[in-house]
């Protein structure tokens, strides 16, 4: 493993964009095998080569800028996925949207009909939990 550490010294390594490229590679590779499409297998190869190029690159500033652009585009989708995953796991609360400002509000489950006051705008409304 020491040879790997020496080889990777000064190189960019793996980031979120590389994980995305590897995911696209696997999906395209599997679909190209099932559908027998050469275009998908070539796209898979391009994604794999691009991920390897980025991981072994010594141009750290350019790779960071590419990853920042990717996160700027994919960030809202990643955030929405994480929020929804957290809400699905939360069995003790319900989530409501304020009718006035749209703020997401969390309230305990099983309290019957309760009055909810928005922390942002102060509007009070009633909901059944």
C-alpha positions as a printed NumPy array, in Angstrom:
array([[  0.   ,   0.   ,   0.   ],
       [  2.984,   2.291,   0.393],
       [  3.459,   2.348,  -3.39 ],
       [ -0.138,   3.543,  -3.768],
       [  0.397,   6.37 ,  -1.307],
       [  3.56 ,   7.434,  -3.125],
       [  1.831,   7.275,  -6.52 ],
       [ -1.14 ,   9.371,  -5.346],
       [  1.003,  12.015,  -3.642],
       [  0.246,  15.38 ,  -5.245],
       [ -2.69 ,  14.017,  -7.242],
       [ -6.31 ,  15.085,  -6.916],
       [ -8.004,  11.854,  -5.833],
       [-11.723,  11.144,  -5.656],
       [-14.527,  13.651,  -5.033],
       [-18.309,  13.867,  -5.519],
       [-18.054,  14.377,  -9.289],
       [-15.915,  11.246,  -9.583],
       [-18.486,   9.229,  -7.63 ],
       [-21.19 ,  10.541,  -9.957],
       [-19.119,   9.621, -13.038],
       [-18.534,   6.122, -11.66 ],
       [-22.272,   5.754, -11.003],
       [-23.045,   6.804, -14.585],
       [-20.395,   4.345, -15.76 ],
       [-22.022,   1.413, -13.921],
       [-25.53 ,   2.294, -15.107],
       [-24.398,   2.686, -18.734],
       [-22.333,  -0.497, -18.557],
       [-25.257,  -2.549, -17.227],
       [-27.723,  -1.07 , -19.703],
       [-25.339,  -1.583, -22.616],
       [-25.083,  -5.256, -21.661],
       [-28.845,  -5.658, -21.404],
       [-29.812,  -3.614, -24.458],
       [-26.767,  -4.406, -26.609],
       [-26.159,  -0.749, -27.476],
       [-22.622,   0.236, -28.436],
       [-23.301,   3.907, -27.769],
       [-23.948,   3.178, -24.086],
       [-20.814,   1.066, -23.779],
       [-18.753,   3.866, -25.313],
       [-20.365,   6.411, -22.995],
       [-19.527,   4.104, -20.069],
       [-15.893,   3.922, -21.189],
       [-15.695,   7.711, -21.517],
       [-17.107,   8.162, -18.003],
       [-14.616,   5.685, -16.555],
       [-11.652,   7.276, -18.34 ],
       [-12.749,  10.758, -17.266],
       [-13.057,   9.627, -13.635],
       [ -9.569,   8.072, -13.768],
       [ -8.116,  11.18 , -15.419],
       [ -9.636,  13.401, -12.736],
       [ -8.426,  11.151,  -9.889],
       [ -4.847,  11.017, -11.191],
       [ -4.645,  14.653, -12.241],
       [ -2.091,  17.01 , -10.722],
       [ -4.105,  20.113, -11.685],
       [ -5.759,  20.477,  -8.298],
       [ -7.284,  23.925,  -8.854],
       [ -9.031,  22.899, -12.074],
       [-10.418,  19.709, -10.537],
       [-11.716,  21.625,  -7.5  ],
       [-13.391,  24.156,  -9.791],
       [-15.045,  21.334, -11.767],
       [-16.295,  19.731,  -8.55 ],
       [-17.605,  23.081,  -7.281],
       [-19.555,  23.583, -10.512],
       [-20.983,  20.069, -10.21 ],
       [-22.022,  20.659,  -6.6  ],
       [-23.612,  23.969,  -7.567],
       [-25.782,  22.161, -10.116],
       [-26.459,  18.986,  -8.138],
       [-26.503,  20.541,  -4.66 ],
       [-30.236,  21.325,  -4.499],
       [-31.139,  17.785,  -5.62 ],
       [-28.742,  16.245,  -3.091],
       [-30.15 ,  18.465,  -0.332],
       [-33.757,  17.583,  -1.245],
       [-32.901,  13.863,  -1.233],
       [-31.248,  14.116,   2.204],
       [-34.171,  16.098,   3.669],
       [-36.731,  13.6  ,   2.345],
       [-34.666,  10.672,   3.666],
       [-34.541,  12.297,   7.106],
       [-38.3  ,  12.912,   7.092],
       [-39.052,   9.308,   6.116],
       [-36.992,   8.083,   9.064],
       [-38.628,  10.513,  11.528],
       [-41.606,   8.561,  12.89 ],
       [-42.321,  10.966,  15.774],
       [-43.065,  14.175,  13.832],
       [-45.17 ,  15.535,  10.979],
       [-44.082,  18.318,   8.649],
       [-46.304,  21.175,   7.488],
       [-45.701,  24.163,   5.252],
       [-46.683,  27.618,   6.494],
       [-49.518,  28.95 ,   4.288],
       [-48.097,  32.472,   4.461],
       [-44.323,  32.199,   3.934],
       [-43.805,  28.542,   2.937],
       [-41.498,  27.739,   5.874],
       [-41.339,  24.014,   6.742],
       [-42.551,  23.36 ,  10.285],
       [-42.093,  20.189,  12.35 ],
       [-44.72 ,  19.213,  14.928],
       [-45.093,  16.124,  17.15 ],
       [-47.357,  13.324,  15.94 ],
       [-50.459,  12.158,  17.734],
       [-51.463,  15.394,  19.525],
       [-54.833,  15.719,  17.756],
       [-55.838,  19.123,  16.41 ],
       [-53.182,  21.687,  17.319],
       [-52.492,  25.32 ,  16.624],
       [-49.166,  25.859,  14.864],
       [-47.363,  29.206,  14.933],
       [-44.762,  29.872,  12.255],
       [-41.422,  31.009,  13.675],
       [-40.603,  33.062,  10.602],
       [-43.717,  35.154,  10.038],
       [-45.833,  34.561,  13.179],
       [-48.935,  33.272,  11.354],
       [-51.019,  30.797,  13.363],
       [-52.959,  27.979,  11.704],
       [-54.554,  24.736,  12.818],
       [-53.706,  21.235,  11.619],
       [-54.579,  17.706,  12.685],
       [-51.614,  15.556,  13.722]])
